[in-house]
Amino acid sequence: MVADLIRDSTIGQFINFVSNGRFLPYEDQRPDFIIPTHFLRTQLTTSDASTLCGDANENKKISGAVTPSTVFTRENTFVVGEKLREIDMKLDEKNDSSDPNIVGWYGEDDPDNPRNWSPAKQAFVAFLISLMTFTMYIGSAIYTPSIPGIMEEFNVSLPHATLGLTLYVLGYGIGPMFLSPLQELPIFGRNSIYMASLFLFIIFQIPIFTATNIQTILAFRFVTGFFGSPALATGGASMADIYPSRQVAYVVGIWAIGAVGGPIFGPVVGGFAAQVNGWRWPQYELIWLSAFSFVFLMLLLPETYEPTILLKRAQRLRKMTRNQQLMSQAEKDTQGETVAEVLKEALLRPFILAKEPALMFANVYLGFVYAIFYLWFEAFPLVFTDIYHFNLGLSGLPFLGFLVSAAFTYTSYALYQKYHFQPRSDRAKAGGQELAPEARLEIGLIASLFIPTSLFIFGFTSRESVPWIVPVIGAALYLPGIYLNFQSILMYVTSAYPSYEASVLAGNDLFRSSIASVFPLFGRTFFVNLGLGPGSALLAGVSLALMPVFWVSVLFIKLFCQFE
């Protein structure tokens, strides 16, 4: 397993290419590999083959090799390779899946197919994707402990310093609209974009902790958010690459915990460092974490996108057989299109899909759920620093309450999938139907009740006469609401558009992050002017008002699609 992981990683691919397959070879690059007959121009007749060589024994070998029931080894291929290209072949011209020149999987158990990997390998790759997502997401909240130090050193106001958080979130909302579609191009795939963007993410952190003015910090916070965005938008699509549809909800749920865990751990990790060593130290921690992740992923994260894996296989087989008509299905689909046309289509797709009514309503709703979450986060310093007198380091610890509720929430979600949703889906398939994608939304919309409940408890128990653990418990109840909303909407949009998962997730990230990014700028002023109780009650009221709006919107879209 380890050898395959290294071979399929970015560094392994480079070593394989430079060594021409001598090091870290694929199965079809080994000397004993048997090439499927149809890749060697099966329509070649026996009489054509007999003219290739004068030697009788060689004629016998070649004549037998070209029959449909036999196969060629690499050595046999090279014996006749040069002359095969000079013969008038009778090729199958049909433009369908029976085209013998289409390179696909070698069978249902092909080990290069990510869905055939061992459970241990799939779990490890899922962990790597979650690690990458966690690394990018922690970059948003790890900045917050630096804000007081930045205000003092550069003599700027709180909203001005908070722009570093806003611009980072905005950057990782905009970035996927341009970077994630490139991951749907087989020539790039998932890994090349992941690794290139992660490298730039690391490089552009350097000007932040070496900055001599606030403008530099703000500019590069946006840039790092932009280049850190692919994992945040399309990590779920990578999970869907390696797991069958029945298991996707479970693994995307685990990935989503990594996404939620980043903002939770950010204040915890950065708080003590900023308190002891100043505002630059949380940024040092971020670059250490991201540099470690980069090296680890470069060595061990394999490509998971099926069209990219098959494109590279087709390239190897063309070189091996000298049959230039071999191609993957993705290459055939884009035959005759220029590079500019393919790129234009890929880059426009997320914007076109984002305008779909069903996707727009789902994305805007989740955007406001996240906006309330980010706005509410600004109340934490007021509660735990001003009321309970926690220092800068300790003030991040209440966020750990979310981890406890996350464990219970994921367990409940997994049980819901196994004992409620999956049996419903199986019954629908048994009746010759598919369960509508809108069914994915029900758990999120029901769980939305946790959001106003959490806000009420947190807002009205945050006072000195009440132990600090009570608002922590109230805050922790928010996580089931936002997590299950996030999970249900992500599963909904990817189920509705399974062929363009990266693009629909990019649109979701754009709405979610763009709406939420603005709210931290006025969060402290909001709670100071209204008070913790009334301010939380107002946010709870907005949350309750959004629920029926979204229910009606989903029902309308469903009816509209039926009558269209």
XYZ file of C-alpha atoms in Angstrom:
564
model
C 0.000 0.000 0.000
C 2.775 2.434 0.940
C 4.602 1.884 -2.359
C 1.405 2.607 -4.315
C 0.729 5.742 -2.268
C 4.205 7.087 -2.962
C 3.984 6.163 -6.654
C 0.647 7.945 -7.078
C 1.720 11.031 -5.102
C 3.056 14.192 -6.714
C 6.689 13.285 -6.000
C 6.116 9.681 -7.068
C 4.617 10.816 -10.366
C 7.683 12.957 -11.009
C 10.070 10.079 -10.240
C 8.079 7.726 -12.470
C 8.115 10.224 -15.345
C 11.830 11.048 -15.116
C 12.829 7.374 -14.866
C 10.485 6.391 -17.711
C 8.720 3.944 -15.426
C 11.827 2.172 -14.150
C 11.244 3.452 -10.634
C 7.834 3.229 -8.978
C 6.306 1.568 -12.068
C 2.628 1.054 -12.773
C 1.361 -2.406 -13.594
C 1.378 -1.595 -17.319
C 5.025 -0.462 -17.105
C 6.301 -3.796 -15.764
C 8.068 -6.190 -18.174
C 5.572 -8.970 -17.521
C 2.483 -6.839 -18.224
C 0.119 -8.330 -20.817
C -1.499 -5.698 -23.006
C -5.197 -6.244 -23.846
C -5.513 -7.338 -27.474
C -7.919 -4.593 -28.555
C -5.339 -1.931 -27.687
C -3.093 -3.508 -30.343
C -5.466 -2.915 -33.256
C -7.583 -6.051 -33.153
C -8.854 -5.524 -36.687
C -5.465 -6.463 -38.156
C -5.898 -9.556 -40.307
C -3.707 -12.639 -40.203
C -2.518 -12.039 -43.777
C -1.517 -8.474 -42.872
C 0.407 -9.765 -39.878
C 2.214 -12.414 -41.921
C 3.783 -9.706 -44.091
C 5.448 -8.042 -41.112
C 8.427 -10.446 -40.878
C 10.117 -12.999 -43.056
C 10.903 -15.404 -40.269
C 8.365 -18.230 -40.096
C 8.520 -18.563 -36.347
C 8.039 -14.824 -35.924
C 5.118 -14.926 -38.394
C 3.502 -17.627 -36.309
C 3.937 -15.590 -33.136
C 2.502 -12.432 -34.675
C -0.339 -14.130 -36.519
C -1.500 -15.750 -33.333
C -1.107 -12.546 -31.389
C -3.532 -10.530 -33.433
C -6.495 -12.808 -32.914
C -9.103 -11.384 -30.540
C -8.690 -14.216 -28.054
C -5.009 -13.601 -27.349
C -2.882 -10.873 -25.835
C 0.509 -9.279 -26.409
C 3.338 -8.806 -23.962
C 5.440 -5.652 -24.111
C 8.240 -7.580 -25.859
C 5.918 -8.889 -28.605
C 4.582 -5.409 -29.139
C 8.007 -3.945 -29.737
C 8.885 -6.685 -32.265
C 6.259 -5.421 -34.676
C 5.754 -1.898 -33.363
C 7.439 0.004 -36.175
C 5.750 -1.939 -38.978
C 2.315 -1.871 -37.346
C 2.203 1.852 -37.899
C 2.760 1.393 -41.640
C -0.145 -1.000 -42.215
C -3.593 0.148 -43.333
C -5.649 -0.808 -40.283
C -9.383 -1.490 -40.396
C -10.431 0.468 -37.299
C -13.808 0.627 -35.649
C -15.249 4.084 -36.387
C -18.168 3.945 -33.968
C -18.205 6.857 -31.511
C -19.568 5.019 -28.486
C -18.534 3.090 -25.424
C -17.710 -0.015 -27.541
C -14.808 1.826 -29.178
C -11.823 -0.520 -28.639
C -9.480 2.470 -28.508
C -11.051 3.835 -25.319
C -8.785 3.189 -22.350
C -10.708 2.346 -19.203
C -10.294 0.136 -16.162
C -8.857 -3.314 -16.787
C -11.743 -4.867 -14.908
C -14.114 -4.376 -12.023
C -11.291 -5.168 -9.599
C -8.678 -2.889 -11.214
C -6.387 -1.893 -8.296
C -5.757 1.566 -9.798
C -9.445 2.449 -9.433
C -9.691 4.459 -6.178
C -12.950 2.713 -5.302
C -11.120 -0.628 -5.350
C -8.425 0.466 -2.903
C -8.262 -1.408 0.379
C -10.300 0.071 3.262
C -7.044 0.983 5.025
C -5.755 2.886 1.997
C -9.063 4.677 1.481
C -9.184 5.654 5.165
C -5.611 6.966 5.055
C -6.282 9.053 1.943
C -9.456 10.405 3.575
C -7.318 11.393 6.580
C -4.854 13.199 4.285
C -7.656 15.181 2.629
C -9.079 16.072 6.046
C -5.631 17.165 7.251
C -5.267 19.458 4.244
C -8.722 20.935 4.867
C -8.005 21.416 8.575
C -4.734 23.193 7.747
C -6.501 25.703 5.516
C -9.488 26.289 7.794
C -7.404 26.851 10.914
C -5.789 29.745 9.057
C -8.937 31.826 9.470
C -9.429 31.679 13.239
C -5.746 31.417 14.205
C -5.520 35.075 13.208
C -7.999 36.265 15.848
C -5.567 36.084 18.841
C -3.196 38.283 16.806
C -5.735 41.101 16.477
C -4.963 42.872 19.797
C -1.229 42.849 19.036
C -1.783 44.138 15.507
C -3.987 46.949 16.823
C -1.277 47.976 19.274
C 1.707 47.735 16.920
C 0.125 49.440 13.922
C -2.218 51.748 15.840
C -5.375 50.673 14.007
C -8.977 50.184 15.110
C -10.597 46.825 15.863
C -12.621 46.698 12.590
C -9.465 47.616 10.646
C -7.474 44.804 12.250
C -10.393 42.371 11.897
C -10.226 42.858 8.125
C -7.452 40.258 8.175
C -10.054 37.647 9.118
C -12.671 39.001 6.717
C -10.315 39.073 3.720
C -9.031 35.551 4.397
C -12.589 34.175 4.473
C -13.479 36.186 1.361
C -10.355 34.866 -0.391
C -11.228 31.239 0.208
C -14.755 31.988 -1.023
C -13.599 33.505 -4.324
C -10.656 31.183 -4.983
C -12.624 27.989 -5.734
C -14.527 29.709 -8.541
C -11.248 29.849 -10.465
C -9.174 26.994 -9.020
C -11.691 24.200 -8.355
C -12.938 23.990 -11.980
C -9.362 23.269 -13.034
C -9.565 20.119 -10.906
C -12.291 18.822 -13.222
C -9.906 18.989 -16.179
C -8.261 15.561 -16.567
C -4.948 17.121 -17.542
C -4.691 18.670 -14.054
C -6.829 16.506 -11.763
C -7.111 17.044 -8.029
C -3.516 16.726 -6.901
C -1.691 19.195 -9.119
C -4.033 22.011 -8.071
C -3.975 20.968 -4.408
C -0.182 20.900 -4.249
C 0.464 24.033 -6.330
C -2.022 26.075 -4.326
C -0.729 24.744 -0.982
C 2.825 25.704 -1.966
C 1.710 29.246 -2.797
C -0.303 29.325 0.428
C 2.943 28.756 2.344
C 5.015 31.246 0.351
C 2.491 34.076 0.715
C 2.374 33.684 4.490
C 5.941 35.000 4.770
C 5.049 38.655 4.011
C 2.391 38.523 6.766
C 4.691 37.880 9.727
C 7.443 40.063 8.246
C 5.047 42.958 7.538
C 5.891 46.488 8.608
C 2.416 47.889 7.938
C -1.191 46.777 8.184
C -1.770 47.044 4.420
C 0.694 44.238 3.730
C -0.977 41.978 6.289
C -4.430 42.553 4.831
C -3.344 42.085 1.207
C -1.584 38.795 1.849
C -4.299 37.488 4.134
C -6.610 37.691 1.125
C -4.022 36.058 -1.149
C -3.373 33.173 1.256
C -7.111 32.601 1.623
C -7.451 32.548 -2.159
C -4.734 29.915 -2.665
C -5.816 27.880 0.341
C -9.311 27.482 -1.068
C -9.306 24.331 -3.271
C -9.226 21.912 -0.339
C -12.048 23.779 1.374
C -14.348 23.591 -1.636
C -13.498 20.256 -3.245
C -12.294 18.079 -0.388
C -15.776 16.564 -0.417
C -15.436 15.827 -4.144
C -12.147 14.024 -3.462
C -13.937 11.898 -0.862
C -16.576 11.012 -3.454
C -13.775 9.921 -5.813
C -12.635 7.127 -3.521
C -15.834 5.894 -1.883
C -19.017 4.410 -3.395
C -22.168 6.508 -3.154
C -23.523 4.508 -0.200
C -20.530 5.531 1.919
C -19.975 9.091 0.723
C -22.221 10.706 3.330
C -20.240 9.088 6.152
C -16.799 10.121 4.916
C -17.893 13.609 3.884
C -19.221 13.878 7.429
C -15.759 13.103 8.800
C -14.208 15.596 6.379
C -16.720 18.211 7.525
C -15.583 17.694 11.129
C -12.064 18.563 9.955
C -13.492 21.671 8.322
C -15.315 22.685 11.517
C -12.337 21.734 13.680
C -10.064 24.293 12.022
C -11.904 27.424 13.228
C -12.421 25.775 16.632
C -8.748 24.977 17.219
C -7.501 28.265 15.756
C -8.109 30.423 18.851
C -6.868 27.616 21.123
C -3.599 27.084 19.238
C -2.967 30.765 18.592
C -4.145 32.216 21.900
C -1.330 31.053 24.172
C 1.323 31.786 21.519
C 0.083 35.343 21.015
C -0.155 35.921 24.781
C 3.454 34.850 25.454
C 5.331 35.776 22.276
C 3.272 38.407 20.427
C 0.957 38.556 17.441
C 3.410 37.049 14.928
C 3.625 33.672 16.657
C 0.192 32.379 15.579
C 1.305 33.084 12.004
C 4.507 31.117 12.622
C 2.407 28.208 13.834
C 0.306 28.359 10.683
C 3.311 28.223 8.376
C 4.833 25.337 10.376
C 1.610 23.357 10.124
C 1.094 24.088 6.428
C 4.746 23.308 5.563
C 4.514 19.955 7.353
C 1.247 19.188 5.556
C 2.783 20.131 2.201
C 5.740 17.729 2.573
C 3.528 14.958 3.961
C 0.969 15.303 1.164
C 3.571 15.611 -1.580
C 4.929 12.225 -0.509
C 1.726 10.337 0.229
C -1.430 11.910 -1.272
C -2.402 9.993 -4.449
C -4.454 11.269 -7.354
C -8.110 10.318 -6.874
C -9.848 11.771 -9.958
C -10.822 8.945 -12.318
C -10.521 10.871 -15.630
C -6.987 11.976 -14.697
C -5.895 8.459 -13.725
C -7.240 7.049 -17.008
C -5.728 9.900 -19.046
C -2.274 9.069 -17.684
C -2.896 5.376 -18.363
C -3.821 6.192 -21.965
C -0.623 8.233 -22.340
C 1.480 5.308 -21.104
C -0.287 2.834 -23.403
C 0.126 5.096 -26.438
C 3.824 5.233 -25.763
C 4.040 1.503 -25.174
C 1.957 0.272 -28.130
C 2.609 3.186 -30.496
C -1.107 3.145 -31.180
C -1.847 6.864 -31.166
C -5.578 6.260 -31.431
C -5.781 5.057 -27.847
C -7.401 7.640 -25.593
C -9.365 7.972 -22.400
C -13.060 8.815 -22.501
C -12.281 12.328 -21.247
C -9.867 12.905 -24.130
C -12.452 11.688 -26.601
C -15.106 13.968 -25.121
C -12.917 17.034 -25.680
C -11.569 15.997 -29.081
C -11.493 18.922 -31.481
C -11.677 21.530 -28.734
C -8.834 23.937 -28.176
C -7.194 24.362 -24.782
C -8.737 27.830 -24.544
C -12.236 26.436 -25.176
C -11.834 23.714 -22.546
C -10.542 26.211 -19.966
C -13.299 28.686 -20.754
C -15.980 26.047 -20.273
C -14.432 24.855 -17.005
C -14.067 28.356 -15.554
C -17.577 29.465 -16.541
C -19.288 26.330 -15.241
C -19.317 27.284 -11.511
C -20.860 30.686 -12.294
C -23.509 29.119 -14.531
C -24.396 26.445 -11.980
C -24.457 28.997 -9.148
C -27.413 30.688 -10.892
C -29.511 27.503 -10.771
C -32.474 28.359 -8.475
C -32.174 25.272 -6.263
C -28.447 25.743 -5.763
C -28.787 29.479 -5.199
C -31.420 29.091 -2.463
C -29.397 26.356 -0.717
C -26.158 28.323 -0.923
C -27.649 31.615 0.257
C -29.363 29.901 3.186
C -26.126 28.231 4.283
C -24.328 31.542 3.787
C -26.607 33.246 6.313
C -26.264 30.344 8.751
C -22.493 30.789 8.568
C -22.803 34.574 8.810
C -24.707 34.294 12.095
C -22.047 31.835 13.297
C -19.168 34.231 12.499
C -21.031 37.198 13.976
C -21.799 35.256 17.130
C -18.123 34.292 17.506
C -17.400 37.960 18.223
C -19.385 37.614 21.455
C -16.931 35.105 22.922
C -14.275 37.667 23.983
C -17.006 39.781 25.586
C -18.216 36.818 27.604
C -15.080 34.950 28.581
C -12.606 37.849 28.736
C -14.771 40.708 30.015
C -17.252 38.786 32.216
C -15.314 35.695 33.324
C -11.854 37.345 33.100
C -10.117 34.660 31.036
C -6.712 35.715 29.692
C -5.872 35.656 25.963
C -4.747 32.032 26.048
C -7.625 30.703 28.156
C -10.216 32.638 26.168
C -9.857 30.147 23.307
C -10.561 27.066 25.421
C -14.393 27.438 25.467
C -14.305 26.644 21.742
C -13.324 23.078 22.658
C -16.904 22.527 23.766
C -17.744 22.279 20.077
C -15.561 19.176 19.780
C -17.619 17.334 22.381
C -20.869 18.138 20.611
C -19.217 17.278 17.265
C -18.574 13.714 18.435
C -22.220 13.235 19.466
C -23.469 14.950 16.306
C -21.465 12.790 13.909
C -22.498 9.607 15.727
C -26.150 10.613 15.460
C -25.717 11.491 11.789
C -24.121 8.128 11.017
C -26.990 6.304 12.763
C -29.502 8.420 10.823
C -27.808 7.474 7.554
C -27.652 3.775 8.374
C -31.087 3.219 9.880
C -33.253 5.837 8.195
C -31.895 7.371 5.015
C -30.192 4.341 3.449
C -33.205 2.030 3.904
C -35.409 4.699 2.284
C -32.993 4.919 -0.621
C -32.914 1.121 -0.989
C -36.729 0.933 -0.993
C -36.884 3.599 -3.697
C -34.379 1.694 -5.849
C -36.288 -1.538 -5.336
C -39.313 0.250 -6.781
C -37.313 1.353 -9.815
C -36.869 4.955 -8.649
C -34.141 7.146 -7.208
C -34.657 9.079 -3.997
C -34.903 12.800 -4.826
C -31.817 14.858 -3.878
C -34.069 17.112 -1.779
C -34.426 14.238 0.708
C -30.860 15.027 1.786
C -32.043 18.347 3.228
C -34.460 17.057 5.836
C -31.904 16.325 8.564
C -30.336 19.770 8.212
C -33.599 21.622 8.331
C -34.740 19.725 11.432
C -31.371 20.291 13.111
C -31.701 24.031 12.448
C -33.692 24.199 15.692
C -30.428 23.772 17.606
C -29.204 27.179 16.373
C -31.785 29.463 18.045
C -31.793 27.207 21.129
C -28.033 27.609 21.458
C -28.182 31.366 20.940
C -30.855 31.849 23.599
C -28.993 29.788 26.212
C -25.649 31.445 25.479
C -26.992 34.994 25.395
C -29.084 34.905 28.567
C -26.725 32.857 30.765
C -23.590 34.901 30.062
C -23.326 36.799 33.359
C -21.149 36.604 36.434
C -23.820 34.950 38.594
C -23.894 31.922 36.247
C -20.915 29.515 36.081
C -18.870 29.816 32.883
C -19.619 26.204 31.925
C -23.280 27.040 31.238
C -22.648 29.404 28.277
C -20.024 26.914 27.049
C -22.687 24.183 26.964
C -25.116 26.591 25.305
C -22.533 27.453 22.671
C -21.757 23.769 22.023
C -25.397 23.182 21.079
C -24.854 25.404 18.034
C -22.667 22.813 16.348
C -25.370 20.204 15.541
C -27.323 22.916 13.757
C -24.525 24.291 11.609
C -22.831 20.912 11.024
C -25.964 19.107 9.877
C -27.000 22.081 7.729
C -23.547 22.067 6.146
C -23.588 18.309 5.646
C -27.113 18.070 4.255
C -26.661 20.923 1.785
C -23.290 19.622 0.575
C -24.786 16.178 -0.008
C -27.792 17.767 -1.717
C -25.836 19.859 -4.212
C -23.428 17.032 -5.072
C -26.306 14.548 -5.469
C -28.158 16.948 -7.746
C -25.071 17.538 -9.948
C -22.834 14.454 -9.558
C -20.789 15.138 -12.709
C -19.710 18.599 -11.570
C -19.106 18.179 -7.861
C -16.088 20.502 -7.764
C -17.969 23.293 -9.545
C -21.123 23.149 -7.407
C -19.034 23.005 -4.234
C -17.079 26.025 -5.449
C -20.324 27.962 -5.848
C -21.419 26.876 -2.389
C -18.124 28.064 -0.928
C -18.452 31.417 -2.710
C -21.882 32.195 -1.248
C -21.083 30.784 2.183
C -17.791 32.616 2.606
C -18.692 35.892 0.894
C -21.779 36.422 3.059
C -20.092 35.294 6.279
C -16.860 37.238 5.776
C -18.444 40.662 6.345
C -20.155 39.953 9.665
C -17.108 39.842 11.993
C -16.413 43.508 11.143
C -19.350 44.743 13.189
C -19.751 41.835 15.623
C -18.335 43.497 18.744
C -20.266 46.725 18.114
C -23.441 44.689 17.568
C -23.233 42.953 20.951
C -21.943 45.977 22.874
C -24.824 48.167 21.676
C -27.610 45.576 21.953
C -26.294 43.531 24.855
C -25.468 39.823 24.851
C -29.015 38.662 25.609
C -30.952 40.872 23.162
C -28.246 40.501 20.492
C -28.344 36.715 20.718
C -32.149 36.780 20.735
C -32.163 38.829 17.528
C -29.851 36.328 15.829
C -32.065 33.488 17.077
C -35.105 35.214 15.596
C -33.360 35.603 12.235
C -32.439 31.908 12.322
C -36.043 30.904 12.987
C -37.260 33.172 10.177
C -34.833 31.592 7.698
C -36.123 28.064 8.296
C -39.632 28.357 6.754
C -38.216 30.488 3.933
C -35.862 27.699 2.992
C -38.517 24.998 3.385
C -40.843 26.880 1.039
C -37.999 27.557 -1.397
C -37.066 23.879 -1.606
C -40.691 22.806 -2.113
C -41.136 25.442 -4.812
C -38.011 24.349 -6.680
C -39.078 20.714 -6.439
C -42.525 21.466 -7.884
C -41.029 23.748 -10.536
C -38.669 20.993 -11.698
C -41.543 18.485 -11.916
C -43.643 20.710 -14.192
C -40.773 22.083 -16.265
